mmCIF file of C-alpha atoms in Angstrom:
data_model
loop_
_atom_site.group_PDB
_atom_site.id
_atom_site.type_symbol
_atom_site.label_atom_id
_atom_site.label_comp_id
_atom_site.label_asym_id
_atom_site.label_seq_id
_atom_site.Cartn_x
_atom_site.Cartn_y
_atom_site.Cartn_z
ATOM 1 C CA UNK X 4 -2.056 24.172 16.238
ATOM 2 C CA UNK X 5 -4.886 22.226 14.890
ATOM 3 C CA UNK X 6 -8.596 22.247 16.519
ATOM 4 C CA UNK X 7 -11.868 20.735 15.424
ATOM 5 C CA UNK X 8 -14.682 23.146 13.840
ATOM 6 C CA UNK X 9 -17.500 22.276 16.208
ATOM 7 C CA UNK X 10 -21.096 24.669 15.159
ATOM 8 C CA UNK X 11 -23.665 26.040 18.139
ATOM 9 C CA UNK X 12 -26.170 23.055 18.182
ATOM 10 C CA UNK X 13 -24.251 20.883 16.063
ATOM 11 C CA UNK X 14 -25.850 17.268 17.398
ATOM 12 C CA UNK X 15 -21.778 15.524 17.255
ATOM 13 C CA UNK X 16 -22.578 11.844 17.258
ATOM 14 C CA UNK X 17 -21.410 11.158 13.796
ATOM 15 C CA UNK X 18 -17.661 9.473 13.230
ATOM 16 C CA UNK X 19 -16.163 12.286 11.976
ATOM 17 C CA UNK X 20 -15.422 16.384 12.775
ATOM 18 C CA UNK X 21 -17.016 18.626 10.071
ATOM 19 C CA UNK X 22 -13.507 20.091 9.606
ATOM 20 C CA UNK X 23 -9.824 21.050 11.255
ATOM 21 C CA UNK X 24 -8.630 24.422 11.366
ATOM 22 C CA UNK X 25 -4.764 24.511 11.292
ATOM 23 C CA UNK X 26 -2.481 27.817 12.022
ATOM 24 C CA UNK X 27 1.361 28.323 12.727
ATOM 25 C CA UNK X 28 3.798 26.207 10.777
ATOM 26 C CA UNK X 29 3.566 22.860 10.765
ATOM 27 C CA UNK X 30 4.478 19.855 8.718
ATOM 28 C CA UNK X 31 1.610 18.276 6.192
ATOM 29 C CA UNK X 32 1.622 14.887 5.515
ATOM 30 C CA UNK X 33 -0.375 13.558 2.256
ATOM 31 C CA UNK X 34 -1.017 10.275 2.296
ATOM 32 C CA UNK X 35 -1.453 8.121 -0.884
ATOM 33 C CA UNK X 36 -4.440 5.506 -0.574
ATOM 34 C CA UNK X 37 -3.444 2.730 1.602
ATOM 35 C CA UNK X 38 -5.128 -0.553 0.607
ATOM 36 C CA UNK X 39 -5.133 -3.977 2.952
ATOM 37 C CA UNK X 40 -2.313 -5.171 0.874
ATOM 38 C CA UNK X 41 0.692 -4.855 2.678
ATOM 39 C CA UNK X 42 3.484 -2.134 2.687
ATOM 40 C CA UNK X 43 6.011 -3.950 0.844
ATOM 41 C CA UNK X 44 4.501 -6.373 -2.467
ATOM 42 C CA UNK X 45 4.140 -6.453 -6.157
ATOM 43 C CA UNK X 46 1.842 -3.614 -7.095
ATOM 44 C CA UNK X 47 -1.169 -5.274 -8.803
ATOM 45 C CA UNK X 48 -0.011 -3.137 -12.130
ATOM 46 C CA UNK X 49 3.311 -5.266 -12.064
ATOM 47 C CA UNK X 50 1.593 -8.400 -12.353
ATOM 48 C CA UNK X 51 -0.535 -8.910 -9.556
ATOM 49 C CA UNK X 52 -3.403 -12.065 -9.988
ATOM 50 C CA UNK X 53 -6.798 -11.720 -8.588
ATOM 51 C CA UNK X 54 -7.575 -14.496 -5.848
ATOM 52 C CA UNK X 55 -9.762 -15.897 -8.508
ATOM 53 C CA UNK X 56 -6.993 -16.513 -10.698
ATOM 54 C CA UNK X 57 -4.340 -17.898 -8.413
ATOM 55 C CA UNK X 58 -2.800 -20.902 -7.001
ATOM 56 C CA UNK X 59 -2.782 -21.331 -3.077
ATOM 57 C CA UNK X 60 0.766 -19.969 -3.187
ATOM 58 C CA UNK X 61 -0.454 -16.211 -4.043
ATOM 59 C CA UNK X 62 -1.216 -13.394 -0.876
ATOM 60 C CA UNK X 63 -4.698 -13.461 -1.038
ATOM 61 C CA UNK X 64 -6.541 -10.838 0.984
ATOM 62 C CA UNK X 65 -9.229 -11.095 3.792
ATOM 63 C CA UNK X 66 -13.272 -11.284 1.878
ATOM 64 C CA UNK X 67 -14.328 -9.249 5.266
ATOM 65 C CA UNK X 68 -14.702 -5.394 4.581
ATOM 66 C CA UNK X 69 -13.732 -4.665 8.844
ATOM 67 C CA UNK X 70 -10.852 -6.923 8.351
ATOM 68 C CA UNK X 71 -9.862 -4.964 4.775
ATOM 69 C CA UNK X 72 -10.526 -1.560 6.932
ATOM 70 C CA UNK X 73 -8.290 -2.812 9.823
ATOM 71 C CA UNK X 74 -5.473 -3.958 7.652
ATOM 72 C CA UNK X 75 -5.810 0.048 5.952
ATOM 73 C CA UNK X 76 -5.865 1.745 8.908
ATOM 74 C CA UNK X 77 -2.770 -0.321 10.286
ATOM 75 C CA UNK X 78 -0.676 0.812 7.314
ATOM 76 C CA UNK X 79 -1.591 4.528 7.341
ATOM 77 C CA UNK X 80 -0.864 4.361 10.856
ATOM 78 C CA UNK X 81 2.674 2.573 9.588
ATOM 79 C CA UNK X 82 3.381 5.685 7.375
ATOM 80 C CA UNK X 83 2.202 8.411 9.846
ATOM 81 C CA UNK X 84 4.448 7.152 12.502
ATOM 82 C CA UNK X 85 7.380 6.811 10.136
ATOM 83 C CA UNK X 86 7.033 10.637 9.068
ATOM 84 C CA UNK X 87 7.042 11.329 13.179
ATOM 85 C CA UNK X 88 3.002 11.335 13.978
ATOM 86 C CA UNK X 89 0.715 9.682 15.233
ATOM 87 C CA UNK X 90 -2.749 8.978 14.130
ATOM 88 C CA UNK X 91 -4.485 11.574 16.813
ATOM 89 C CA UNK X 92 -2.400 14.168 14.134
ATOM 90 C CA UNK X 93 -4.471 12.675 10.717
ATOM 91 C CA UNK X 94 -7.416 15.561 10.502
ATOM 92 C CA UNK X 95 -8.849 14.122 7.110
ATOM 93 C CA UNK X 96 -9.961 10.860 5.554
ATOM 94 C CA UNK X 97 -10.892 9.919 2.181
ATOM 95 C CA UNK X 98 -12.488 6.613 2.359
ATOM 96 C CA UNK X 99 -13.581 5.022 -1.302
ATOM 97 C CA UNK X 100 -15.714 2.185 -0.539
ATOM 98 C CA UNK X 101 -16.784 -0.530 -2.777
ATOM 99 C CA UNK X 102 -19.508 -1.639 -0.419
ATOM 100 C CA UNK X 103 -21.420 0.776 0.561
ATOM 101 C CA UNK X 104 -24.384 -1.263 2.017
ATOM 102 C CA UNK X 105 -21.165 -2.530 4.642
ATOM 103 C CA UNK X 106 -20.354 1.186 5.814
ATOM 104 C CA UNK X 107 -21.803 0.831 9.404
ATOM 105 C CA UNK X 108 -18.659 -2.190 9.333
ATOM 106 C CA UNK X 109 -16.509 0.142 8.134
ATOM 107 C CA UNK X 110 -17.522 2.678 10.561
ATOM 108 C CA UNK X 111 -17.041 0.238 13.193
ATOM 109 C CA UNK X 112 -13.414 -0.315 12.676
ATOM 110 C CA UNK X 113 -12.995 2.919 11.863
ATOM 111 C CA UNK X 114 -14.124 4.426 15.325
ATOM 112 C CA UNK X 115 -12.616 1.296 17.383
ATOM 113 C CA UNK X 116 -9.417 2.423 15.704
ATOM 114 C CA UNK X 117 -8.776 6.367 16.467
ATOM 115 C CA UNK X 118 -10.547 5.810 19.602
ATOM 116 C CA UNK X 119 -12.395 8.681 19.938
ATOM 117 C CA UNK X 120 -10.027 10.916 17.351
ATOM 118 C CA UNK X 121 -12.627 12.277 14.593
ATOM 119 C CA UNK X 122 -10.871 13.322 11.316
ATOM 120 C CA UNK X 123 -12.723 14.985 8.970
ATOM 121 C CA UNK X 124 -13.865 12.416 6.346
ATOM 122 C CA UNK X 125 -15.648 11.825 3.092
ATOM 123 C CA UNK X 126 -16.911 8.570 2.123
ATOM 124 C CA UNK X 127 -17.185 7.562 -1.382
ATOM 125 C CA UNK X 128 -18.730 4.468 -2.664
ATOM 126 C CA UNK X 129 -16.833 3.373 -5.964
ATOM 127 C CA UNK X 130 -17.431 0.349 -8.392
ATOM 128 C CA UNK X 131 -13.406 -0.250 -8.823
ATOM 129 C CA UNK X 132 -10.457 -0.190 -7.296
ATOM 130 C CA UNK X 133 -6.935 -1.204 -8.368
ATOM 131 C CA UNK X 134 -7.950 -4.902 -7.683
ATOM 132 C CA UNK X 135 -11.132 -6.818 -7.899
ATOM 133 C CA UNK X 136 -10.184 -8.399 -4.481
ATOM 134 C CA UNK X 137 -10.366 -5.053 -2.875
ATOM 135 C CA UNK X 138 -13.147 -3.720 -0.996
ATOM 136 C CA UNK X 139 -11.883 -0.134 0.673
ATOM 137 C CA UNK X 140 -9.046 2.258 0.140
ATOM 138 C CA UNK X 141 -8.780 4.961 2.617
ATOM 139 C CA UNK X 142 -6.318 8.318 1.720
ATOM 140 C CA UNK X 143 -5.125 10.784 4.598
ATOM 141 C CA UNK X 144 -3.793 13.372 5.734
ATOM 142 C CA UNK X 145 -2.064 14.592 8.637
ATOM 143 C CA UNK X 146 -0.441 17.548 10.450
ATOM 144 C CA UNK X 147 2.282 17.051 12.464
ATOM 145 C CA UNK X 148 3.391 20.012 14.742
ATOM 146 C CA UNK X 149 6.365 21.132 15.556
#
């Protein structure tokens, strides 16, 4: 069983729980960082060529941060469903943000999208990710009971 952490006078307007607390057996799910590109393409280490650097005939991804964050969340909610969950069962978010001065977007998506679900979360702004055309990579994980 898994229940938000919630503190005596705690004002709770942020988008995010301060914490889970899990008992019994249950199944973990760790997520790997899900990016906006999709599930299935080249991994930018295997030849991948920044948008800058490309013909019209490359997968380029959307310049928008919300529409990076909505493409991320989709696919985490892709592999959380495959393992048997759902995304009300993610209790922690690791968001690494390369624009931080966007983060009330971010937030925006990110609250449209679990709907009123609060996973704890930390929210990291970074200088790089795996490709210059990315703006956000978000890592999860989930608890799925039995």
């Amino acid at each position: 069983m898994k229940k938000t952490i919630v503190l005596p006078g705690y004002v709770d307007d942020m988008p995010f729980s301060l914490g889970y607390e899990v008992k019994h057996e249950a199944t973990t799910l760790y997520l790997s960082g899900a990016t906006a590109y999709p599930l299935y393409y080249n991994h930018p280490s295997f030849g991948w060529v920044p948008k800058s650097e490309r013909s019209d005939t490359g997968m380029s991804l959307p310049s928008s941060i919300k529409e990076q964050t909505q493409i991320v969340l989709e696919n985490i909610k892709i592999v959380v469903e495959a393992a048997g969950g759902t995304i009300n069962d993610i209790v922690k978010t690791t968001i690494f943000n390369k624009r931080m001065d966007l983060q009330h977007e971010v937030n925006e998506v990110y609250n449209a999208f679990f709907n009123g679900h609060r996973p704890a979360r930390s929210h990291i702004g970074v200088s790089e990710l795996v490709s210059p055309d990315l703006l956000i990579e978000i890592e999860a994980i989930a608890v799925l009971e039995k």
